[in-house]
mmCIF file of C-alpha atoms in Angstrom:
data_model
loop_
_atom_site.group_PDB
_atom_site.id
_atom_site.type_symbol
_atom_site.label_atom_id
_atom_site.label_comp_id
_atom_site.label_asym_id
_atom_site.label_seq_id
_atom_site.Cartn_x
_atom_site.Cartn_y
_atom_site.Cartn_z
ATOM 1 C CA MET A 114 -72.323 84.569 -20.389
ATOM 2 C CA THR A 115 -74.334 83.856 -17.253
ATOM 3 C CA ASN A 116 -72.836 83.799 -13.807
ATOM 4 C CA ASN A 117 -73.858 80.194 -13.129
ATOM 5 C CA VAL A 118 -71.443 78.840 -15.752
ATOM 6 C CA LYS A 119 -68.451 77.279 -14.033
ATOM 7 C CA SER A 120 -65.116 79.039 -14.231
ATOM 8 C CA LYS A 121 -62.210 76.954 -15.494
ATOM 9 C CA ALA A 122 -59.250 79.282 -15.137
ATOM 10 C CA ILE A 123 -57.785 82.504 -13.879
ATOM 11 C CA VAL A 124 -55.219 84.321 -15.991
ATOM 12 C CA LEU A 125 -52.963 87.038 -14.624
ATOM 13 C CA GLY A 126 -50.782 89.379 -16.654
ATOM 14 C CA MET A 127 -48.231 91.358 -14.653
ATOM 15 C CA LEU A 128 -45.523 93.965 -15.089
ATOM 16 C CA PHE A 129 -42.989 94.639 -12.361
ATOM 17 C CA LYS A 130 -40.175 97.161 -12.366
ATOM 18 C CA VAL A 131 -36.620 96.870 -11.051
ATOM 19 C CA ASP A 132 -34.172 99.757 -10.766
ATOM 20 C CA VAL A 133 -30.764 98.093 -10.293
ATOM 21 C CA ALA A 134 -31.060 94.339 -10.055
ATOM 22 C CA ASN A 135 -29.975 90.854 -10.960
ATOM 23 C CA PRO A 136 -33.346 89.187 -10.312
ATOM 24 C CA ASN A 137 -32.277 85.756 -11.597
ATOM 25 C CA ALA A 138 -28.593 84.961 -11.928
ATOM 26 C CA GLY A 139 -27.122 82.845 -14.700
ATOM 27 C CA TRP A 140 -23.741 81.109 -14.784
ATOM 28 C CA THR A 141 -20.774 82.712 -13.057
ATOM 29 C CA GLU A 142 -18.074 83.557 -15.593
ATOM 30 C CA GLU A 143 -14.769 83.940 -13.733
ATOM 31 C CA ASN A 144 -15.621 86.673 -11.206
ATOM 32 C CA ILE A 145 -18.766 87.890 -12.988
ATOM 33 C CA THR A 146 -22.268 86.830 -11.961
ATOM 34 C CA THR A 147 -24.357 86.998 -15.113
ATOM 35 C CA LEU A 148 -28.002 87.714 -15.759
ATOM 36 C CA LYS A 149 -30.138 85.109 -17.450
ATOM 37 C CA LYS A 150 -30.625 86.423 -20.982
ATOM 38 C CA ILE A 151 -32.155 85.373 -24.275
ATOM 39 C CA GLU A 152 -31.310 86.674 -27.737
ATOM 40 C CA ALA A 153 -34.284 87.965 -29.723
ATOM 41 C CA PRO A 154 -34.690 88.258 -33.533
ATOM 42 C CA ASP A 155 -33.527 91.889 -33.306
ATOM 43 C CA ASN A 156 -30.113 90.526 -32.170
ATOM 44 C CA GLN A 157 -30.555 92.162 -28.775
ATOM 45 C CA ARG A 158 -30.178 90.189 -25.557
ATOM 46 C CA TYR A 159 -33.048 90.530 -23.097
ATOM 47 C CA PRO A 160 -32.877 89.536 -19.423
ATOM 48 C CA TYR A 161 -35.469 87.169 -18.049
ATOM 49 C CA ILE A 162 -36.487 85.439 -14.836
ATOM 50 C CA SER A 163 -37.152 81.734 -15.261
ATOM 51 C CA GLY A 164 -40.524 80.252 -14.422
ATOM 52 C CA GLN A 165 -38.778 77.989 -11.928
ATOM 53 C CA ALA A 166 -37.368 81.009 -10.086
ATOM 54 C CA LEU A 167 -40.763 82.735 -10.039
ATOM 55 C CA ARG A 168 -42.343 79.615 -8.567
ATOM 56 C CA ARG A 169 -39.655 79.551 -5.872
ATOM 57 C CA TYR A 170 -40.267 83.219 -5.071
ATOM 58 C CA LEU A 171 -44.008 82.568 -4.896
ATOM 59 C CA ARG A 172 -43.590 79.526 -2.661
ATOM 60 C CA ASP A 173 -41.334 81.517 -0.317
ATOM 61 C CA THR A 174 -43.820 84.401 -0.261
ATOM 62 C CA LEU A 175 -46.654 82.055 0.681
ATOM 63 C CA THR A 176 -44.508 80.753 3.526
ATOM 64 C CA ASP A 177 -43.795 84.295 4.723
ATOM 65 C CA ILE A 178 -47.394 85.529 4.732
ATOM 66 C CA VAL A 179 -49.148 82.522 6.266
ATOM 67 C CA GLU A 180 -51.490 83.649 9.029
ATOM 68 C CA SER A 181 -52.775 81.766 12.065
ATOM 69 C CA ASP A 182 -56.223 81.201 13.508
ATOM 70 C CA ASP A 183 -57.312 82.206 17.013
ATOM 71 C CA ALA A 184 -55.706 79.054 18.415
ATOM 72 C CA GLY A 185 -52.352 79.889 16.836
ATOM 73 C CA ASN A 186 -52.554 77.228 14.135
ATOM 74 C CA PRO A 187 -51.462 78.202 10.601
ATOM 75 C CA LEU A 188 -54.359 78.632 8.194
ATOM 76 C CA TYR A 189 -52.687 76.338 5.677
ATOM 77 C CA GLN A 190 -49.947 73.727 5.856
ATOM 78 C CA PHE A 191 -46.769 73.338 3.800
ATOM 79 C CA SER A 192 -45.375 69.978 2.824
ATOM 80 C CA PRO A 193 -42.218 68.987 4.714
ATOM 81 C CA GLU A 194 -39.200 68.959 2.395
ATOM 82 C CA GLU A 195 -36.546 66.258 2.380
ATOM 83 C CA PRO A 196 -33.447 65.493 0.292
ATOM 84 C CA GLY A 197 -33.688 63.048 -2.594
ATOM 85 C CA PRO A 198 -32.070 59.595 -2.663
ATOM 86 C CA ASP A 199 -28.771 60.934 -4.045
ATOM 87 C CA PRO A 200 -26.975 64.301 -3.815
ATOM 88 C CA LYS A 201 -28.054 65.368 -7.316
ATOM 89 C CA SER A 202 -31.736 64.610 -6.740
ATOM 90 C CA PRO A 203 -34.155 67.521 -6.310
ATOM 91 C CA ILE A 204 -35.680 68.256 -2.933
ATOM 92 C CA LEU A 205 -38.773 66.115 -2.375
ATOM 93 C CA THR A 206 -42.082 66.985 -0.753
ATOM 94 C CA ALA A 207 -44.637 64.652 0.798
ATOM 95 C CA GLY A 208 -46.780 64.499 -2.336
ATOM 96 C CA ARG A 209 -50.093 65.083 -0.573
ATOM 97 C CA PRO A 210 -52.265 67.683 -2.345
ATOM 98 C CA ASP A 211 -55.073 66.855 0.061
ATOM 99 C CA LEU A 212 -53.011 68.026 3.042
ATOM 100 C CA TYR A 213 -50.554 70.620 1.750
ATOM 101 C CA ILE A 214 -51.192 73.748 -0.292
ATOM 102 C CA ASP A 215 -47.795 73.642 -2.036
ATOM 103 C CA ASP A 216 -48.215 70.038 -3.219
ATOM 104 C CA ASP A 217 -51.588 71.109 -4.607
ATOM 105 C CA LEU A 218 -50.476 74.339 -6.310
ATOM 106 C CA PHE A 219 -46.977 73.462 -7.473
ATOM 107 C CA GLY A 220 -47.231 69.722 -8.089
ATOM 108 C CA PHE A 221 -44.566 67.128 -7.322
ATOM 109 C CA MET A 222 -42.948 63.907 -8.483
ATOM 110 C CA ARG A 223 -41.591 61.135 -6.295
ATOM 111 C CA ALA A 224 -41.322 57.359 -6.154
ATOM 112 C CA VAL A 225 -43.623 55.380 -3.879
ATOM 113 C CA GLN A 226 -43.165 51.620 -3.490
ATOM 114 C CA GLY A 227 -41.595 51.240 -6.908
ATOM 115 C CA GLU A 228 -44.119 53.491 -8.652
ATOM 116 C CA THR A 229 -43.852 57.135 -9.672
ATOM 117 C CA ARG A 230 -46.444 59.455 -8.232
ATOM 118 C CA ARG A 231 -46.672 62.718 -10.138
ATOM 119 C CA ARG A 232 -48.935 65.743 -10.031
ATOM 120 C CA GLU A 233 -48.666 68.315 -12.783
ATOM 121 C CA SER A 234 -48.984 71.795 -11.360
ATOM 122 C CA PRO A 235 -52.348 73.501 -11.969
ATOM 123 C CA LEU A 236 -50.421 76.792 -11.866
ATOM 124 C CA ARG A 237 -48.517 77.551 -15.060
ATOM 125 C CA LEU A 238 -46.111 80.492 -15.242
ATOM 126 C CA SER A 239 -44.303 82.088 -18.129
ATOM 127 C CA ALA A 240 -40.776 83.297 -17.654
ATOM 128 C CA ALA A 241 -40.713 86.985 -16.735
ATOM 129 C CA PHE A 242 -39.363 88.645 -19.868
ATOM 130 C CA GLY A 243 -37.432 91.917 -19.634
ATOM 131 C CA LEU A 244 -39.064 94.312 -22.078
ATOM 132 C CA PHE A 245 -35.862 96.304 -22.613
ATOM 133 C CA PRO A 246 -32.516 94.877 -23.790
ATOM 134 C CA TYR A 247 -29.507 94.338 -21.560
ATOM 135 C CA THR A 248 -27.117 97.272 -21.959
ATOM 136 C CA GLY A 249 -23.992 95.748 -20.428
ATOM 137 C CA ASP A 250 -24.232 97.342 -16.978
ATOM 138 C CA ARG A 251 -22.330 95.728 -14.115
ATOM 139 C CA ASP A 252 -22.175 96.354 -10.394
ATOM 140 C CA LEU A 253 -18.610 96.341 -9.048
ATOM 141 C CA GLY A 254 -17.916 94.922 -5.607
ATOM 142 C CA THR A 255 -14.950 94.008 -3.449
ATOM 143 C CA ARG A 256 -14.360 91.774 -0.489
ATOM 144 C CA SER A 257 -11.857 93.979 1.306
ATOM 145 C CA ALA A 258 -9.155 92.315 3.390
ATOM 146 C CA LEU A 259 -8.056 95.538 5.129
ATOM 147 C CA LYS A 260 -10.001 94.995 8.349
ATOM 148 C CA VAL A 261 -8.658 91.456 8.757
ATOM 149 C CA THR A 262 -5.035 91.995 7.711
ATOM 150 C CA GLY A 263 -4.524 95.625 8.688
ATOM 151 C CA ASN A 264 -2.500 96.017 5.506
ATOM 152 C CA PRO A 265 -4.007 98.316 2.848
ATOM 153 C CA GLU A 266 -1.729 96.784 0.211
ATOM 154 C CA THR A 267 -3.378 93.390 0.700
ATOM 155 C CA GLY A 268 -6.419 94.636 -1.192
ATOM 156 C CA GLY A 269 -9.246 92.154 -1.654
ATOM 157 C CA SER A 270 -11.071 90.133 -4.242
ATOM 158 C CA ILE A 271 -12.957 92.064 -6.911
ATOM 159 C CA PHE A 272 -16.235 90.762 -8.289
ATOM 160 C CA GLU A 273 -18.867 92.019 -10.701
ATOM 161 C CA THR A 274 -22.575 91.399 -11.123
ATOM 162 C CA GLU A 275 -24.536 92.032 -14.297
ATOM 163 C CA VAL A 276 -27.480 94.308 -13.499
ATOM 164 C CA THR A 277 -30.423 95.737 -15.364
ATOM 165 C CA ASN A 278 -32.950 98.542 -15.084
ATOM 166 C CA ASN A 279 -36.022 96.982 -16.587
ATOM 167 C CA VAL A 280 -39.693 96.099 -16.576
ATOM 168 C CA PHE A 281 -40.499 92.391 -16.586
ATOM 169 C CA ARG A 282 -43.639 90.830 -18.038
ATOM 170 C CA THR A 283 -45.099 87.518 -16.911
ATOM 171 C CA THR A 284 -48.377 85.659 -17.300
ATOM 172 C CA TRP A 285 -49.799 83.104 -14.888
ATOM 173 C CA LEU A 286 -52.567 80.624 -15.696
ATOM 174 C CA LEU A 287 -54.357 78.810 -12.881
ATOM 175 C CA ASP A 288 -56.587 75.800 -13.610
ATOM 176 C CA LEU A 289 -59.472 76.399 -11.208
ATOM 177 C CA ASP A 290 -61.041 73.019 -11.901
ATOM 178 C CA ARG A 291 -57.901 71.288 -10.564
ATOM 179 C CA ILE A 292 -57.255 73.276 -7.384
ATOM 180 C CA GLY A 293 -58.051 71.100 -4.379
ATOM 181 C CA LYS A 294 -58.886 68.169 -6.675
ATOM 182 C CA TRP A 295 -56.753 65.164 -7.555
ATOM 183 C CA PHE A 296 -56.789 61.588 -8.832
ATOM 184 C CA GLY A 297 -55.507 58.672 -6.807
ATOM 185 C CA TYR A 298 -52.357 58.549 -8.918
ATOM 186 C CA GLU A 299 -51.637 62.199 -7.983
ATOM 187 C CA THR A 300 -50.958 61.500 -4.318
ATOM 188 C CA THR A 301 -48.549 59.380 -2.312
ATOM 189 C CA GLY A 302 -51.281 58.592 0.217
ATOM 190 C CA ASN A 303 -52.128 55.141 -1.155
ATOM 191 C CA SER A 304 -53.727 53.874 2.054
ATOM 192 C CA ASP A 305 -55.861 57.007 2.368
ATOM 193 C CA THR A 306 -56.948 56.697 -1.263
ATOM 194 C CA VAL A 307 -58.109 53.119 -0.758
ATOM 195 C CA GLU A 308 -59.817 53.947 2.520
ATOM 196 C CA ARG A 309 -61.703 56.825 0.894
ATOM 197 C CA PHE A 310 -62.777 54.552 -1.944
ATOM 198 C CA SER A 311 -63.978 51.867 0.473
ATOM 199 C CA LEU A 312 -66.211 54.407 2.237
ATOM 200 C CA LEU A 313 -67.922 55.665 -0.909
ATOM 201 C CA PRO A 314 -71.680 54.994 -0.945
ATOM 202 C CA GLU A 315 -72.852 52.887 -3.851
ATOM 203 C CA ALA A 316 -74.782 55.818 -5.313
ATOM 204 C CA ASP A 317 -71.511 57.721 -5.840
ATOM 205 C CA LEU A 318 -69.876 54.894 -7.781
ATOM 206 C CA ALA A 319 -69.761 54.679 -11.559
ATOM 207 C CA ASN A 320 -70.942 51.384 -13.019
ATOM 208 C CA GLU A 321 -67.391 50.201 -13.712
ATOM 209 C CA GLU A 322 -66.359 51.068 -10.148
ATOM 210 C CA ARG A 323 -68.908 48.897 -8.379
ATOM 211 C CA GLU A 324 -67.047 45.680 -9.127
ATOM 212 C CA LEU A 325 -63.836 47.314 -7.868
ATOM 213 C CA HIS A 326 -65.621 48.296 -4.677
ATOM 214 C CA THR A 327 -66.861 44.732 -4.184
ATOM 215 C CA ASN A 328 -63.387 43.291 -4.785
ATOM 216 C CA LEU A 329 -61.869 45.760 -2.330
ATOM 217 C CA THR A 330 -64.453 44.952 0.332
ATOM 218 C CA GLN A 331 -63.691 41.240 0.031
ATOM 219 C CA LEU A 332 -59.947 41.882 0.176
ATOM 220 C CA LEU A 333 -60.280 44.034 3.294
ATOM 221 C CA GLU A 334 -62.161 41.218 4.999
ATOM 222 C CA ILE A 335 -59.151 38.966 4.402
ATOM 223 C CA VAL A 336 -56.723 41.460 6.037
ATOM 224 C CA ASP A 337 -59.154 42.393 8.835
ATOM 225 C CA GLY A 338 -59.596 45.923 7.510
ATOM 226 C CA ASP A 339 -55.890 46.803 7.704
ATOM 227 C CA PHE A 340 -55.315 49.009 4.635
ATOM 228 C CA HIS A 341 -51.566 49.122 5.196
ATOM 229 C CA GLN A 342 -51.244 45.379 4.519
ATOM 230 C CA LEU A 343 -52.296 46.062 0.949
ATOM 231 C CA PHE A 344 -49.122 48.080 0.338
ATOM 232 C CA VAL A 345 -46.407 45.985 1.929
ATOM 233 C CA SER A 346 -43.550 44.901 -0.329
ATOM 234 C CA LYS A 347 -44.094 41.206 0.353
ATOM 235 C CA ARG A 348 -47.452 39.489 -0.173
ATOM 236 C CA PRO A 349 -49.221 38.785 3.159
ATOM 237 C CA ASP A 350 -49.716 35.073 3.802
ATOM 238 C CA LYS A 351 -53.461 35.622 4.151
ATOM 239 C CA ILE A 352 -53.781 36.677 0.514
ATOM 240 C CA SER A 353 -53.420 34.144 -2.286
ATOM 241 C CA LYS A 354 -51.032 34.798 -5.157
ATOM 242 C CA LYS A 355 -53.921 35.103 -7.598
ATOM 243 C CA ILE A 356 -55.837 37.674 -5.535
ATOM 244 C CA TRP A 357 -52.626 39.600 -4.803
ATOM 245 C CA LYS A 358 -51.784 39.814 -8.513
ATOM 246 C CA ILE A 359 -55.298 41.028 -9.374
ATOM 247 C CA TRP A 360 -55.030 43.651 -6.645
ATOM 248 C CA LYS A 361 -51.634 44.895 -7.786
ATOM 249 C CA ASP A 362 -52.213 44.758 -11.540
ATOM 250 C CA SER A 363 -55.866 45.709 -11.840
ATOM 251 C CA THR A 364 -57.930 46.669 -8.809
ATOM 252 C CA PHE A 365 -55.623 49.245 -7.234
ATOM 253 C CA PRO A 366 -54.598 50.951 -10.523
ATOM 254 C CA GLN A 367 -58.283 51.276 -11.393
ATOM 255 C CA ILE A 368 -59.094 52.739 -7.971
ATOM 256 C CA CYS A 369 -56.376 55.348 -8.562
ATOM 257 C CA LYS A 370 -58.344 56.686 -11.529
ATOM 258 C CA HIS A 371 -61.085 57.917 -9.206
ATOM 259 C CA ASP A 372 -61.011 61.673 -8.606
ATOM 260 C CA TRP A 373 -61.209 63.337 -5.205
ATOM 261 C CA GLY A 374 -61.626 66.869 -3.945
ATOM 262 C CA LEU A 375 -61.709 69.111 -0.924
ATOM 263 C CA GLU A 376 -64.808 70.975 0.166
ATOM 264 C CA VAL A 377 -65.470 74.020 -2.004
ATOM 265 C CA THR A 378 -64.700 76.376 0.887
ATOM 266 C CA GLN A 379 -61.217 74.872 1.194
ATOM 267 C CA ARG A 380 -60.666 75.079 -2.550
ATOM 268 C CA ARG A 381 -61.677 78.743 -2.566
ATOM 269 C CA LYS A 382 -59.365 79.370 0.367
ATOM 270 C CA ARG A 383 -56.362 78.014 -1.536
ATOM 271 C CA VAL A 384 -57.082 80.145 -4.604
ATOM 272 C CA LYS A 385 -57.549 83.248 -2.466
ATOM 273 C CA THR A 386 -54.290 82.560 -0.642
ATOM 274 C CA LEU A 387 -52.440 82.379 -3.950
ATOM 275 C CA LEU A 388 -53.941 85.670 -5.124
ATOM 276 C CA GLN A 389 -53.135 87.401 -1.843
ATOM 277 C CA ALA A 390 -49.470 86.500 -2.338
ATOM 278 C CA ILE A 391 -49.298 88.827 -5.368
ATOM 279 C CA LYS A 392 -49.619 91.763 -2.984
ATOM 280 C CA TYR A 393 -46.473 90.657 -1.143
ATOM 281 C CA LEU A 394 -44.442 88.905 -3.853
ATOM 282 C CA ASN A 395 -40.713 89.130 -3.224
ATOM 283 C CA GLY A 396 -37.511 87.374 -4.207
ATOM 284 C CA GLY A 397 -34.516 87.667 -6.488
ATOM 285 C CA ALA A 398 -30.781 87.108 -6.510
ATOM 286 C CA ARG A 399 -28.268 89.136 -4.477
ATOM 287 C CA GLN A 400 -30.992 90.600 -2.259
ATOM 288 C CA ALA A 401 -28.525 91.634 0.465
ATOM 289 C CA ARG A 402 -27.200 94.425 -1.778
ATOM 290 C CA LEU A 403 -29.600 94.510 -4.748
ATOM 291 C CA LEU A 404 -33.019 94.541 -3.096
ATOM 292 C CA ILE A 405 -35.942 94.610 -5.519
ATOM 293 C CA GLU A 406 -39.730 94.687 -5.402
ATOM 294 C CA LEU A 407 -41.683 92.083 -7.348
ATOM 295 C CA VAL A 408 -45.122 93.412 -6.448
ATOM 296 C CA PRO A 409 -46.524 94.324 -9.876
ATOM 297 C CA GLN A 410 -46.773 97.903 -11.062
ATOM 298 C CA PHE A 411 -49.552 96.700 -13.348
ATOM 299 C CA VAL A 412 -51.702 93.583 -13.083
ATOM 300 C CA ILE A 413 -54.670 92.384 -15.094
ATOM 301 C CA TYR A 414 -56.866 89.491 -13.901
ATOM 302 C CA ALA A 415 -59.518 87.604 -15.813
ATOM 303 C CA ARG A 416 -61.703 84.745 -14.632
ATOM 304 C CA LEU A 417 -62.513 82.583 -17.633
ATOM 305 C CA THR A 418 -64.747 79.774 -18.796
ATOM 306 C CA LYS A 419 -61.858 78.436 -20.895
ATOM 307 C CA LYS A 420 -58.165 77.904 -20.206
ATOM 308 C CA LEU A 421 -56.171 80.439 -22.179
ATOM 309 C CA PRO A 422 -53.136 82.609 -21.270
ATOM 310 C CA LEU A 423 -54.778 85.706 -22.732
ATOM 311 C CA PHE A 424 -52.207 88.276 -21.724
ATOM 312 C CA LEU A 425 -49.022 86.394 -22.612
ATOM 313 C CA ASN A 426 -48.093 88.799 -25.428
ATOM 314 C CA THR A 427 -50.597 91.564 -24.769
ATOM 315 C CA LEU A 428 -48.782 93.864 -22.347
ATOM 316 C CA GLN A 429 -46.615 96.064 -24.571
ATOM 317 C CA LEU A 430 -44.516 98.799 -22.995
ATOM 318 C CA THR A 431 -42.341 101.473 -24.566
ATOM 319 C CA ALA A 432 -40.081 104.124 -23.062
ATOM 320 C CA ASN A 433 -40.128 107.755 -24.135
ATOM 321 C CA GLU A 434 -38.155 110.556 -22.482
ATOM 322 C CA GLY A 435 -37.731 108.603 -19.270
ATOM 323 C CA GLN A 436 -41.394 107.592 -19.023
ATOM 324 C CA HIS A 437 -42.962 104.190 -19.606
ATOM 325 C CA CYS A 438 -46.020 104.014 -21.813
ATOM 326 C CA LEU A 439 -48.315 100.964 -21.802
ATOM 327 C CA ALA A 440 -50.256 100.391 -25.006
ATOM 328 C CA GLU A 441 -53.970 100.113 -24.203
ATOM 329 C CA GLU A 442 -55.115 99.007 -27.660
ATOM 330 C CA PRO A 443 -53.760 95.427 -27.456
ATOM 331 C CA ILE A 444 -55.415 95.039 -24.042
ATOM 332 C CA THR A 445 -58.849 96.232 -25.126
ATOM 333 C CA GLU A 446 -58.564 94.286 -28.387
ATOM 334 C CA ILE A 447 -57.948 90.930 -26.716
ATOM 335 C CA ILE A 448 -60.671 91.613 -24.155
ATOM 336 C CA GLY A 449 -63.049 92.172 -27.054
ATOM 337 C CA ASP A 450 -61.897 88.997 -28.824
ATOM 338 C CA TYR A 451 -62.662 86.866 -25.756
ATOM 339 C CA ALA A 452 -65.494 88.842 -24.177
ATOM 340 C CA ASP A 453 -67.816 85.819 -24.163
ATOM 341 C CA ASP A 454 -65.269 83.784 -22.190
ATOM 342 C CA ILE A 455 -64.522 86.459 -19.577
ATOM 343 C CA GLN A 456 -66.670 86.360 -16.446
ATOM 344 C CA SER A 457 -64.754 88.909 -14.406
ATOM 345 C CA LEU A 458 -61.955 91.349 -15.196
ATOM 346 C CA ILE A 459 -59.912 93.397 -12.732
ATOM 347 C CA VAL A 460 -57.017 95.745 -13.449
ATOM 348 C CA GLY A 461 -54.573 97.236 -10.960
ATOM 349 C CA SER A 462 -52.011 99.931 -11.751
ATOM 350 C CA ARG A 463 -49.644 102.101 -9.758
ATOM 351 C CA HIS A 464 -50.266 105.821 -10.086
ATOM 352 C CA GLY A 465 -48.170 107.218 -12.909
ATOM 353 C CA PHE A 466 -46.967 103.882 -14.237
ATOM 354 C CA GLY A 467 -47.432 103.288 -17.952
ATOM 355 C CA ASN A 468 -49.256 106.584 -18.484
ATOM 356 C CA ILE A 469 -52.552 104.798 -17.814
ATOM 357 C CA GLY A 470 -55.812 106.621 -17.211
ATOM 358 C CA ARG A 471 -57.736 104.324 -14.861
ATOM 359 C CA ASP A 472 -61.160 105.864 -15.450
ATOM 360 C CA ASP A 473 -60.735 105.872 -19.215
ATOM 361 C CA LEU A 474 -59.505 102.260 -19.316
ATOM 362 C CA SER A 475 -62.324 101.166 -17.007
ATOM 363 C CA GLN A 476 -64.935 102.725 -19.271
ATOM 364 C CA GLN A 477 -63.396 101.146 -22.373
ATOM 365 C CA ILE A 478 -63.524 97.696 -20.763
ATOM 366 C CA LYS A 479 -67.108 98.170 -19.559
ATOM 367 C CA ASN A 480 -68.137 99.205 -23.053
ATOM 368 C CA ILE A 481 -66.694 95.932 -24.342
ATOM 369 C CA LEU A 482 -67.876 93.518 -21.630
ATOM 370 C CA GLY A 483 -71.114 95.218 -20.614
ATOM 371 C CA GLU A 484 -72.269 96.495 -17.250
ATOM 372 C CA HIS A 485 -73.423 93.055 -16.038
ATOM 373 C CA LYS A 486 -69.868 91.731 -15.661
ATOM 374 C CA ASN A 487 -67.533 92.448 -12.778
ATOM 375 C CA VAL A 488 -65.060 95.089 -13.999
ATOM 376 C CA ALA A 489 -62.700 97.183 -11.881
ATOM 377 C CA VAL A 490 -59.639 99.362 -12.564
ATOM 378 C CA THR A 491 -57.994 100.421 -9.300
ATOM 379 C CA PRO A 492 -54.643 100.743 -7.514
ATOM 380 C CA VAL A 493 -52.749 97.444 -7.308
ATOM 381 C CA GLY A 494 -53.502 96.695 -3.652
ATOM 382 C CA LYS A 495 -57.234 97.249 -4.079
ATOM 383 C CA ALA A 496 -57.168 95.211 -7.281
ATOM 384 C CA VAL A 497 -55.675 92.207 -5.470
ATOM 385 C CA ASP A 498 -58.305 92.566 -2.739
ATOM 386 C CA ALA A 499 -60.993 92.636 -5.445
ATOM 387 C CA MET A 500 -59.569 89.460 -7.014
ATOM 388 C CA VAL A 501 -59.740 87.680 -3.673
ATOM 389 C CA LYS A 502 -63.340 88.816 -3.196
ATOM 390 C CA ASP A 503 -64.232 87.737 -6.733
ATOM 391 C CA ILE A 504 -63.413 84.118 -5.866
ATOM 392 C CA ASP A 505 -66.294 84.075 -3.367
ATOM 393 C CA SER A 506 -68.785 84.360 -6.233
ATOM 394 C CA ALA A 507 -66.979 82.016 -8.625
ATOM 395 C CA GLN A 508 -68.299 78.537 -9.334
ATOM 396 C CA PHE A 509 -65.559 75.995 -10.059
#
């Protein structure tokens, strides 16, 4: 596989360890805060962290680590959040993937002038699955009333929290060919979409778009170039009913099918920002008294020419005499199965975790992929840095 072939996806497989934690709470049952759990075919219940929770933790991490330029301006912008139209509605964002990194990475859905604008997230996450079953452990707590009442017989309310000691596995798949790119129907910026389309040179238009461009030019002459008049709720008097209907029912919907994109440097920047967040990933329930680390103990990264969550079921961990052991055979096997689709492969592991020999694993992977491909097996921090650097040479 030559380096000039465009990359379509990045896949990340990760393992992170928690000692005593409730990383994603379920329903509260009386005075017990439960773990989210799923029952497997072996009749054991395994804790998990939902994909929605992981996305929230990632979004919060990106907010925490944003850096500023020399002028003090943040290097990337987050969409302002606002409540939905009723109390049960989800929080809404601006819906502008061109302006805001979170609208680009995480997608959105909101109504605009009677229409639904929706962007499906180019970042897909599996739930983080606990590799060891829940054993029934609970953390006991009390809200003592002694200090307030001065009466030791008053006691206080007792509460319990289900906790686990576990290793969680998750896989992330990022569509590189969609980062920093969108269609007109994937943004709420209708006026900006039409203005961009009006400024396209004829050479950049497909044959079926040239008539749309001509119709738009004529319509803009009627409204004196005011794009906003094309999106008012009531038809402007200057525009006939026939032309207005054609605009609403045909011209504008067709314009929305045109795709747009940021400059490649900006697209790379967004991907690199996402990867950098892995080094600082944090979150979880009950953090005030059950602090956990979500930075992976093991991470494997592959840049691919096809979109496939390679490592979804590949990372297999067992425990023996208090030590975790990561099976290398499934990893090397799947790398061999998809060697032609892998352009770059980077592995990061904490010293001592999973009983992994970095040099041995590195040599096994190089034997499979060949010396001409980018392969590295390093500590986690250096691995994340290598992933970020790898994006500079990627074509997407």
